[in-house]
Amino acid sequence: MNIRKEILDQVNIWLSPIFDTATHEALKNMMTTAPAELEESFYKNLEFGTGGMRGVMAVGTNRINKYTLGKNTQGISDYLKTVFPGEDLKVAIAYDCRHNSDTLAKVVADVFSANGIKVFLFSALRPTPELSFALKYLKCHAGIVLTASHNPPEYNGYKVYWQDGGQLVPPQDAEIIKVIEDLTYDQIKFEANEDLIEYIDTAIDKAFIDSSIANASFDTPAAAKKELKIVYTPLHGTSVTVIPDVLAQAGYSDFHIVPEQAEPNGDFPTVKSPNPEEPEALSMAMALANKIDADIVIGTDPDSDRLGVAVRDNHHNMILLNGNQTMVLMTHFLLEQWKKAGKITGKEFVGSTIVSTPMMMELATAYDVECKVGLTGFKWIAKMIKDFPELKFIGGGEESFGFMVGDAVRDKDAVAASLLICELAAQAKAKGSSVYKELLVLYTEYGFYKEYLVSLVRKGIEGAQEIKQTMIDLRENPLKEIAGLRVVMLEDYQSSIAKNLFTDEEETMTIPKSNVLIYYLEDGTKIAARPSGTEPKIKFYVSVNDTLESVADAEAVERMLDAKIQSIITELKIN
């Protein structure tokens, strides 16, 4: 295979004395034995997506390594000095259980300190939401988490948080990226000022745990808490450092950790993917739940921002809820608690995303609060809190198993959400109901909404081109009919145009531009397509709905909705 000149130009930079011997050796080996891998490593710069920057750990501009992360950190250091001139700058840094997360976190800390910036570095792995909390608690200007969330073991990542505790959003993101891109590698300051690096641990843990309990507890009787039998798995990740303490201190004593998955391990040896969205990931927890007859299973991804929940259905079978279901359950529970407390005044809101269930709008309307809808990614929900200080944020979520309770943490937070779902489950059990029965009751009141996600993996350069072409085809040849139903509306978030296909009327949308298309069918079905911002995937989101007259009809209505989803998937050829 011939290596393109532009790739060789980049490789030659990385073979210069700026880079260490190990990098040189790795490059020379790839040039002779793996030229295709070399091209993958250098054909572009690693980019910031919906959840920060993620990539395979290796040498190259399109990889996670000390130089790509060092360049990011140098750029952020320079930017902080420009935006906050004369201030004593402070940053907080956390990292997860992945291979090299601790050493990469120290590299990031070194670069910040070398630039004269005070660093608060967690002394061991911690959940991502604790970093968001710590940043605000310590009054830092920015924060970094070294994590690749639920990606495979060979990945790592770099998430950047701002003063408000939320991830980077416009205009800071583009401004920082410009500063980073203008840097050369010889401008990175790697020599640490150890006097500026302070290690943090138990004091922040206590404050975070206390805050989580305060925000997600709702007067559940002690007896009800003791009656709830919980199975929990951290999926070899960071939540084991916090969630057991949160639930114990909140009064939940019948608590069982999956022993094979309790130890942090960057290889994630017991699962194909450490993603609670995947039923297989929670199979060991569900087996334990069946063995001990538990009421609920909770499982978190490696950095503890996503929460998977399994509960007993009406036949006593343990089933995994999807992210939309857990979101509407927890949102309704919060709304009801706020209503009981007399805290709903018309100046509150809940948050959701454009690819999540429309049922969130129905809930908000019923409780006379606003439902703000943003792009995929919790950074947009955090931005809502900042943009509308006159409104009180109750909670919100997205379909990909993320939820946020209140605004103490400005990112999806599986810690507080774990406690919240246990509060809901304990109160439901105490009154002779269950989480699943509560969901069915919601369907009778607001409509039976059923969602399904199809993720198509397309790796590498060719995969990226295929994903790009799929989106082009959907734009240039928009579907007029799907599964026998006419398309009523097409929203193109890249052009910011919503077009009524019946009248040809167009409306300009105010949500920021993004590579997303959403089709609305005449029966209320919603179909969205978007490339993932963190993985080599294109995702299709299908939402269907119907009325549910009685809980007794739930199984029949669900079968009908499932059949409709499958017909759509088959027609679109995305299965």
PDB file of C-alpha atoms in Angstrom, residues 20-244:
ATOM      1  CA  ASP A  20       9.640  10.644  22.450  1.00  0.00           C
ATOM      2  CA  THR A  21      11.449   7.474  21.442  1.00  0.00           C
ATOM      3  CA  ALA A  22       8.448   5.223  22.052  1.00  0.00           C
ATOM      4  CA  THR A  23       6.411   7.291  19.580  1.00  0.00           C
ATOM      5  CA  HIS A  24       9.194   7.076  16.993  1.00  0.00           C
ATOM      6  CA  GLU A  25       9.421   3.293  17.340  1.00  0.00           C
ATOM      7  CA  ALA A  26       5.670   2.826  17.052  1.00  0.00           C
ATOM      8  CA  LEU A  27       5.569   4.931  13.885  1.00  0.00           C
ATOM      9  CA  LYS A  28       8.460   3.093  12.231  1.00  0.00           C
ATOM     10  CA  ASN A  29       6.766  -0.211  13.004  1.00  0.00           C
ATOM     11  CA  MET A  30       3.452   0.936  11.483  1.00  0.00           C
ATOM     12  CA  MET A  31       5.162   2.239   8.357  1.00  0.00           C
ATOM     13  CA  THR A  32       6.585  -1.195   7.606  1.00  0.00           C
ATOM     14  CA  THR A  33       3.916  -3.542   8.953  1.00  0.00           C
ATOM     15  CA  ALA A  34       0.618  -1.631   9.116  1.00  0.00           C
ATOM     16  CA  PRO A  35       0.378   1.173   6.535  1.00  0.00           C
ATOM     17  CA  ALA A  36      -3.434   1.101   6.626  1.00  0.00           C
ATOM     18  CA  GLU A  37      -3.351   1.632  10.382  1.00  0.00           C
ATOM     19  CA  LEU A  38      -0.892   4.476   9.862  1.00  0.00           C
ATOM     20  CA  GLU A  39      -3.351   6.176   7.501  1.00  0.00           C
ATOM     21  CA  GLU A  40      -6.199   5.739  10.010  1.00  0.00           C
ATOM     22  CA  SER A  41      -3.997   7.311  12.684  1.00  0.00           C
ATOM     23  CA  PHE A  42      -3.126  10.430  10.698  1.00  0.00           C
ATOM     24  CA  TYR A  43      -5.811  11.104   8.082  1.00  0.00           C
ATOM     25  CA  LYS A  44      -7.455  13.718  10.317  1.00  0.00           C
ATOM     26  CA  ASN A  45      -7.203  15.377  13.710  1.00  0.00           C
ATOM     27  CA  LEU A  46      -9.283  13.822  16.468  1.00  0.00           C
ATOM     28  CA  GLU A  47     -12.433  15.923  16.805  1.00  0.00           C
ATOM     29  CA  PHE A  48     -14.710  17.038  19.622  1.00  0.00           C
ATOM     30  CA  GLY A  49     -18.138  15.377  19.384  1.00  0.00           C
ATOM     31  CA  THR A  50     -21.332  15.325  21.451  1.00  0.00           C
ATOM     32  CA  GLY A  51     -19.499  13.843  24.456  1.00  0.00           C
ATOM     33  CA  GLY A  52     -16.070  15.425  24.118  1.00  0.00           C
ATOM     34  CA  MET A  53     -13.150  13.824  22.309  1.00  0.00           C
ATOM     35  CA  ARG A  54     -12.886  10.032  22.114  1.00  0.00           C
ATOM     36  CA  GLY A  55     -10.585   7.756  20.192  1.00  0.00           C
ATOM     37  CA  VAL A  56      -8.335   4.719  20.162  1.00  0.00           C
ATOM     38  CA  MET A  57      -5.214   5.032  22.330  1.00  0.00           C
ATOM     39  CA  ALA A  58      -2.192   5.016  20.008  1.00  0.00           C
ATOM     40  CA  VAL A  59       0.184   7.411  18.236  1.00  0.00           C
ATOM     41  CA  GLY A  60      -1.124   9.843  15.650  1.00  0.00           C
ATOM     42  CA  THR A  61      -3.254  12.950  15.232  1.00  0.00           C
ATOM     43  CA  ASN A  62      -6.443  10.848  15.098  1.00  0.00           C
ATOM     44  CA  ARG A  63      -5.615   8.997  18.307  1.00  0.00           C
ATOM     45  CA  ILE A  64      -5.638   9.579  22.056  1.00  0.00           C
ATOM     46  CA  ASN A  65      -2.101  10.052  23.377  1.00  0.00           C
ATOM     47  CA  LYS A  66      -0.042  12.438  25.505  1.00  0.00           C
ATOM     48  CA  TYR A  67       0.581  14.745  22.546  1.00  0.00           C
ATOM     49  CA  THR A  68      -2.991  15.137  21.276  1.00  0.00           C
ATOM     50  CA  LEU A  69      -4.241  15.631  24.835  1.00  0.00           C
ATOM     51  CA  GLY A  70      -1.257  17.826  25.684  1.00  0.00           C
ATOM     52  CA  LYS A  71      -2.072  20.058  22.721  1.00  0.00           C
ATOM     53  CA  ASN A  72      -5.717  20.279  23.820  1.00  0.00           C
ATOM     54  CA  THR A  73      -4.653  21.220  27.329  1.00  0.00           C
ATOM     55  CA  GLN A  74      -2.147  23.805  26.149  1.00  0.00           C
ATOM     56  CA  GLY A  75      -4.835  25.398  24.003  1.00  0.00           C
ATOM     57  CA  ILE A  76      -7.304  25.475  26.886  1.00  0.00           C
ATOM     58  CA  SER A  77      -4.617  26.973  29.139  1.00  0.00           C
ATOM     59  CA  ASP A  78      -3.961  29.754  26.629  1.00  0.00           C
ATOM     60  CA  TYR A  79      -7.693  30.344  26.182  1.00  0.00           C
ATOM     61  CA  LEU A  80      -8.355  30.543  29.928  1.00  0.00           C
ATOM     62  CA  LYS A  81      -5.699  33.226  30.287  1.00  0.00           C
ATOM     63  CA  THR A  82      -7.316  35.236  27.497  1.00  0.00           C
ATOM     64  CA  VAL A  83     -10.872  34.927  28.842  1.00  0.00           C
ATOM     65  CA  PHE A  84     -10.000  35.436  32.521  1.00  0.00           C
ATOM     66  CA  PRO A  85      -7.087  37.910  32.444  1.00  0.00           C
ATOM     67  CA  GLY A  86      -5.416  38.502  35.798  1.00  0.00           C
ATOM     68  CA  GLU A  87      -7.428  35.829  37.636  1.00  0.00           C
ATOM     69  CA  ASP A  88      -5.911  32.994  39.664  1.00  0.00           C
ATOM     70  CA  LEU A  89      -6.991  30.186  37.373  1.00  0.00           C
ATOM     71  CA  LYS A  90      -8.147  26.839  38.743  1.00  0.00           C
ATOM     72  CA  VAL A  91      -9.110  23.564  37.068  1.00  0.00           C
ATOM     73  CA  ALA A  92     -10.329  20.193  38.338  1.00  0.00           C
ATOM     74  CA  ILE A  93      -9.397  16.844  36.766  1.00  0.00           C
ATOM     75  CA  ALA A  94     -10.942  13.389  37.182  1.00  0.00           C
ATOM     76  CA  TYR A  95     -10.453  10.076  35.420  1.00  0.00           C
ATOM     77  CA  ASP A  96     -12.136   6.699  35.079  1.00  0.00           C
ATOM     78  CA  CYS A  97     -11.058   3.043  35.154  1.00  0.00           C
ATOM     79  CA  ARG A  98      -9.736   2.831  31.619  1.00  0.00           C
ATOM     80  CA  HIS A  99      -6.195   1.854  30.760  1.00  0.00           C
ATOM     81  CA  ASN A 100      -3.873   4.869  30.939  1.00  0.00           C
ATOM     82  CA  SER A 101      -6.573   7.174  32.342  1.00  0.00           C
ATOM     83  CA  ASP A 102      -4.503   7.881  35.447  1.00  0.00           C
ATOM     84  CA  THR A 103      -1.292   8.600  33.514  1.00  0.00           C
ATOM     85  CA  LEU A 104      -3.088  10.713  30.923  1.00  0.00           C
ATOM     86  CA  ALA A 105      -4.800  12.656  33.729  1.00  0.00           C
ATOM     87  CA  LYS A 106      -1.374  13.392  35.205  1.00  0.00           C
ATOM     88  CA  VAL A 107      -0.137  14.586  31.786  1.00  0.00           C
ATOM     89  CA  VAL A 108      -3.089  16.966  31.601  1.00  0.00           C
ATOM     90  CA  ALA A 109      -2.421  18.156  35.159  1.00  0.00           C
ATOM     91  CA  ASP A 110       1.251  18.680  34.317  1.00  0.00           C
ATOM     92  CA  VAL A 111       0.459  20.870  31.308  1.00  0.00           C
ATOM     93  CA  PHE A 112      -2.014  23.024  33.225  1.00  0.00           C
ATOM     94  CA  SER A 113       0.431  23.469  36.106  1.00  0.00           C
ATOM     95  CA  ALA A 114       3.289  24.231  33.709  1.00  0.00           C
ATOM     96  CA  ASN A 115       1.131  27.111  32.499  1.00  0.00           C
ATOM     97  CA  GLY A 116       0.743  28.455  36.033  1.00  0.00           C
ATOM     98  CA  ILE A 117      -2.791  27.113  36.565  1.00  0.00           C
ATOM     99  CA  LYS A 118      -3.856  25.597  39.890  1.00  0.00           C
ATOM    100  CA  VAL A 119      -4.948  21.961  39.500  1.00  0.00           C
ATOM    101  CA  PHE A 120      -7.268  19.908  41.717  1.00  0.00           C
ATOM    102  CA  LEU A 121      -6.592  16.295  40.682  1.00  0.00           C
ATOM    103  CA  PHE A 122      -8.575  13.400  42.095  1.00  0.00           C
ATOM    104  CA  SER A 123      -6.210  10.953  43.782  1.00  0.00           C
ATOM    105  CA  ALA A 124      -8.012   7.937  42.271  1.00  0.00           C
ATOM    106  CA  LEU A 125     -10.769   7.159  39.796  1.00  0.00           C
ATOM    107  CA  ARG A 126     -14.094   8.957  40.268  1.00  0.00           C
ATOM    108  CA  PRO A 127     -17.431   9.208  38.412  1.00  0.00           C
ATOM    109  CA  THR A 128     -17.782  11.878  35.752  1.00  0.00           C
ATOM    110  CA  PRO A 129     -20.703  13.612  37.525  1.00  0.00           C
ATOM    111  CA  GLU A 130     -18.497  14.103  40.580  1.00  0.00           C
ATOM    112  CA  LEU A 131     -16.104  16.149  38.427  1.00  0.00           C
ATOM    113  CA  SER A 132     -18.958  18.443  37.369  1.00  0.00           C
ATOM    114  CA  PHE A 133     -19.926  18.835  41.020  1.00  0.00           C
ATOM    115  CA  ALA A 134     -16.314  19.364  42.188  1.00  0.00           C
ATOM    116  CA  LEU A 135     -15.660  22.012  39.568  1.00  0.00           C
ATOM    117  CA  LYS A 136     -18.534  24.121  40.898  1.00  0.00           C
ATOM    118  CA  TYR A 137     -17.824  23.264  44.542  1.00  0.00           C
ATOM    119  CA  LEU A 138     -14.187  24.384  44.242  1.00  0.00           C
ATOM    120  CA  LYS A 139     -15.096  27.398  42.079  1.00  0.00           C
ATOM    121  CA  CYS A 140     -12.877  26.303  39.209  1.00  0.00           C
ATOM    122  CA  HIS A 141     -12.779  27.891  35.772  1.00  0.00           C
ATOM    123  CA  ALA A 142     -12.765  24.581  33.895  1.00  0.00           C
ATOM    124  CA  GLY A 143     -12.586  20.825  34.363  1.00  0.00           C
ATOM    125  CA  ILE A 144     -11.397  17.751  32.487  1.00  0.00           C
ATOM    126  CA  VAL A 145     -12.461  14.111  32.699  1.00  0.00           C
ATOM    127  CA  LEU A 146     -10.374  11.368  31.130  1.00  0.00           C
ATOM    128  CA  THR A 147     -12.997   8.863  29.971  1.00  0.00           C
ATOM    129  CA  ALA A 148     -14.419   7.190  26.887  1.00  0.00           C
ATOM    130  CA  SER A 149     -17.693   6.407  28.637  1.00  0.00           C
ATOM    131  CA  HIS A 150     -19.025   3.073  27.302  1.00  0.00           C
ATOM    132  CA  ASN A 151     -16.700   2.742  24.291  1.00  0.00           C
ATOM    133  CA  PRO A 152     -14.560  -0.424  23.859  1.00  0.00           C
ATOM    134  CA  PRO A 153     -11.415  -0.996  26.004  1.00  0.00           C
ATOM    135  CA  GLU A 154      -8.971   0.364  23.422  1.00  0.00           C
ATOM    136  CA  TYR A 155     -10.601   3.809  23.618  1.00  0.00           C
ATOM    137  CA  ASN A 156     -10.060   6.736  25.932  1.00  0.00           C
ATOM    138  CA  GLY A 157     -11.338  10.289  25.859  1.00  0.00           C
ATOM    139  CA  TYR A 158     -11.191  13.878  27.040  1.00  0.00           C
ATOM    140  CA  LYS A 159     -14.273  15.792  28.183  1.00  0.00           C
ATOM    141  CA  VAL A 160     -14.022  19.523  28.860  1.00  0.00           C
ATOM    142  CA  TYR A 161     -16.244  21.335  31.361  1.00  0.00           C
ATOM    143  CA  TRP A 162     -16.701  25.060  31.898  1.00  0.00           C
ATOM    144  CA  GLN A 163     -17.354  27.286  34.923  1.00  0.00           C
ATOM    145  CA  ASP A 164     -21.024  26.347  35.237  1.00  0.00           C
ATOM    146  CA  GLY A 165     -20.170  22.648  35.521  1.00  0.00           C
ATOM    147  CA  GLY A 166     -21.496  21.830  32.042  1.00  0.00           C
ATOM    148  CA  GLN A 167     -19.569  20.653  29.011  1.00  0.00           C
ATOM    149  CA  LEU A 168     -18.260  23.067  26.413  1.00  0.00           C
ATOM    150  CA  VAL A 169     -20.935  24.691  24.250  1.00  0.00           C
ATOM    151  CA  PRO A 170     -20.910  27.565  21.759  1.00  0.00           C
ATOM    152  CA  PRO A 171     -19.183  29.919  21.543  1.00  0.00           C
ATOM    153  CA  GLN A 172     -16.433  28.559  23.826  1.00  0.00           C
ATOM    154  CA  ASP A 173     -16.105  25.255  21.968  1.00  0.00           C
ATOM    155  CA  ALA A 174     -15.291  26.773  18.564  1.00  0.00           C
ATOM    156  CA  GLU A 175     -13.029  29.409  20.107  1.00  0.00           C
ATOM    157  CA  ILE A 176     -11.029  26.806  22.021  1.00  0.00           C
ATOM    158  CA  ILE A 177     -10.775  24.495  19.012  1.00  0.00           C
ATOM    159  CA  LYS A 178      -9.383  27.405  16.972  1.00  0.00           C
ATOM    160  CA  VAL A 179      -6.717  28.053  19.622  1.00  0.00           C
ATOM    161  CA  ILE A 180      -5.788  24.348  19.721  1.00  0.00           C
ATOM    162  CA  GLU A 181      -5.575  24.055  15.940  1.00  0.00           C
ATOM    163  CA  ASP A 182      -3.262  27.068  15.732  1.00  0.00           C
ATOM    164  CA  LEU A 183      -0.754  25.460  18.120  1.00  0.00           C
ATOM    165  CA  THR A 184       2.253  23.399  17.124  1.00  0.00           C
ATOM    166  CA  TYR A 185       3.420  20.464  19.227  1.00  0.00           C
ATOM    167  CA  ASP A 186       6.630  22.196  20.300  1.00  0.00           C
ATOM    168  CA  GLN A 187       4.524  24.807  22.101  1.00  0.00           C
ATOM    169  CA  ILE A 188       3.145  22.282  24.615  1.00  0.00           C
ATOM    170  CA  LYS A 189       4.523  22.814  28.135  1.00  0.00           C
ATOM    171  CA  PHE A 190       4.910  19.365  29.674  1.00  0.00           C
ATOM    172  CA  GLU A 191       7.171  20.260  32.630  1.00  0.00           C
ATOM    173  CA  ALA A 192       4.929  20.190  35.693  1.00  0.00           C
ATOM    174  CA  ASN A 193       4.901  22.659  38.550  1.00  0.00           C
ATOM    175  CA  GLU A 194       4.080  20.145  41.271  1.00  0.00           C
ATOM    176  CA  ASP A 195       3.418  22.950  43.776  1.00  0.00           C
ATOM    177  CA  LEU A 196       0.289  23.813  41.769  1.00  0.00           C
ATOM    178  CA  ILE A 197      -1.143  20.256  41.776  1.00  0.00           C
ATOM    179  CA  GLU A 198      -3.357  19.411  44.765  1.00  0.00           C
ATOM    180  CA  TYR A 199      -4.817  15.938  45.177  1.00  0.00           C
ATOM    181  CA  ILE A 200      -8.465  15.740  46.256  1.00  0.00           C
ATOM    182  CA  ASP A 201     -10.544  12.821  47.504  1.00  0.00           C
ATOM    183  CA  THR A 202     -12.705  12.173  50.586  1.00  0.00           C
ATOM    184  CA  ALA A 203     -13.743  15.748  51.376  1.00  0.00           C
ATOM    185  CA  ILE A 204     -15.174  16.163  47.858  1.00  0.00           C
ATOM    186  CA  ASP A 205     -16.698  12.678  48.018  1.00  0.00           C
ATOM    187  CA  LYS A 206     -18.606  13.592  51.173  1.00  0.00           C
ATOM    188  CA  ALA A 207     -19.920  16.842  49.717  1.00  0.00           C
ATOM    189  CA  PHE A 208     -20.957  15.074  46.505  1.00  0.00           C
ATOM    190  CA  ILE A 209     -22.707  12.236  48.350  1.00  0.00           C
ATOM    191  CA  ASP A 210     -24.526  14.677  50.632  1.00  0.00           C
ATOM    192  CA  SER A 211     -25.642  16.709  47.612  1.00  0.00           C
ATOM    193  CA  SER A 212     -26.835  13.610  45.729  1.00  0.00           C
ATOM    194  CA  ILE A 213     -28.921  12.455  48.680  1.00  0.00           C
ATOM    195  CA  ALA A 214     -30.386  15.922  49.224  1.00  0.00           C
ATOM    196  CA  ASN A 215     -31.398  16.300  45.568  1.00  0.00           C
ATOM    197  CA  ALA A 216     -32.784  12.800  44.920  1.00  0.00           C
ATOM    198  CA  SER A 217     -34.545  11.919  48.201  1.00  0.00           C
ATOM    199  CA  PHE A 218     -38.308  12.477  48.518  1.00  0.00           C
ATOM    200  CA  ASP A 219     -39.661  11.487  51.925  1.00  0.00           C
ATOM    201  CA  THR A 220     -39.697   7.753  51.288  1.00  0.00           C
ATOM    202  CA  PRO A 221     -40.517   5.995  54.597  1.00  0.00           C
ATOM    203  CA  ALA A 222     -37.630   4.080  56.154  1.00  0.00           C
ATOM    204  CA  ALA A 223     -39.689   0.883  56.150  1.00  0.00           C
ATOM    205  CA  ALA A 224     -40.298   1.203  52.404  1.00  0.00           C
ATOM    206  CA  LYS A 225     -36.582   1.618  51.754  1.00  0.00           C
ATOM    207  CA  LYS A 226     -35.778  -1.523  53.731  1.00  0.00           C
ATOM    208  CA  GLU A 227     -38.342  -3.526  51.746  1.00  0.00           C
ATOM    209  CA  LEU A 228     -36.780  -2.712  48.364  1.00  0.00           C
ATOM    210  CA  LYS A 229     -34.318  -5.375  47.205  1.00  0.00           C
ATOM    211  CA  ILE A 230     -31.730  -3.883  44.835  1.00  0.00           C
ATOM    212  CA  VAL A 231     -29.126  -5.498  42.572  1.00  0.00           C
ATOM    213  CA  TYR A 232     -26.406  -3.172  41.375  1.00  0.00           C
ATOM    214  CA  THR A 233     -23.536  -3.445  38.909  1.00  0.00           C
ATOM    215  CA  PRO A 234     -20.910  -0.788  38.133  1.00  0.00           C
ATOM    216  CA  LEU A 235     -19.852  -2.813  35.038  1.00  0.00           C
ATOM    217  CA  HIS A 236     -16.229  -2.665  36.228  1.00  0.00           C
ATOM    218  CA  GLY A 237     -16.438   1.130  36.398  1.00  0.00           C
ATOM    219  CA  THR A 238     -16.184   4.135  38.674  1.00  0.00           C
ATOM    220  CA  SER A 239     -19.651   4.243  40.223  1.00  0.00           C
ATOM    221  CA  VAL A 240     -18.615   1.619  42.784  1.00  0.00           C
ATOM    222  CA  THR A 241     -16.658   4.391  44.527  1.00  0.00           C
ATOM    223  CA  VAL A 242     -19.839   6.344  45.290  1.00  0.00           C
ATOM    224  CA  ILE A 243     -23.211   4.665  44.612  1.00  0.00           C
ATOM    225  CA  PRO A 244     -23.022   2.035  47.400  1.00  0.00           C
TER     226      PRO A 244
END
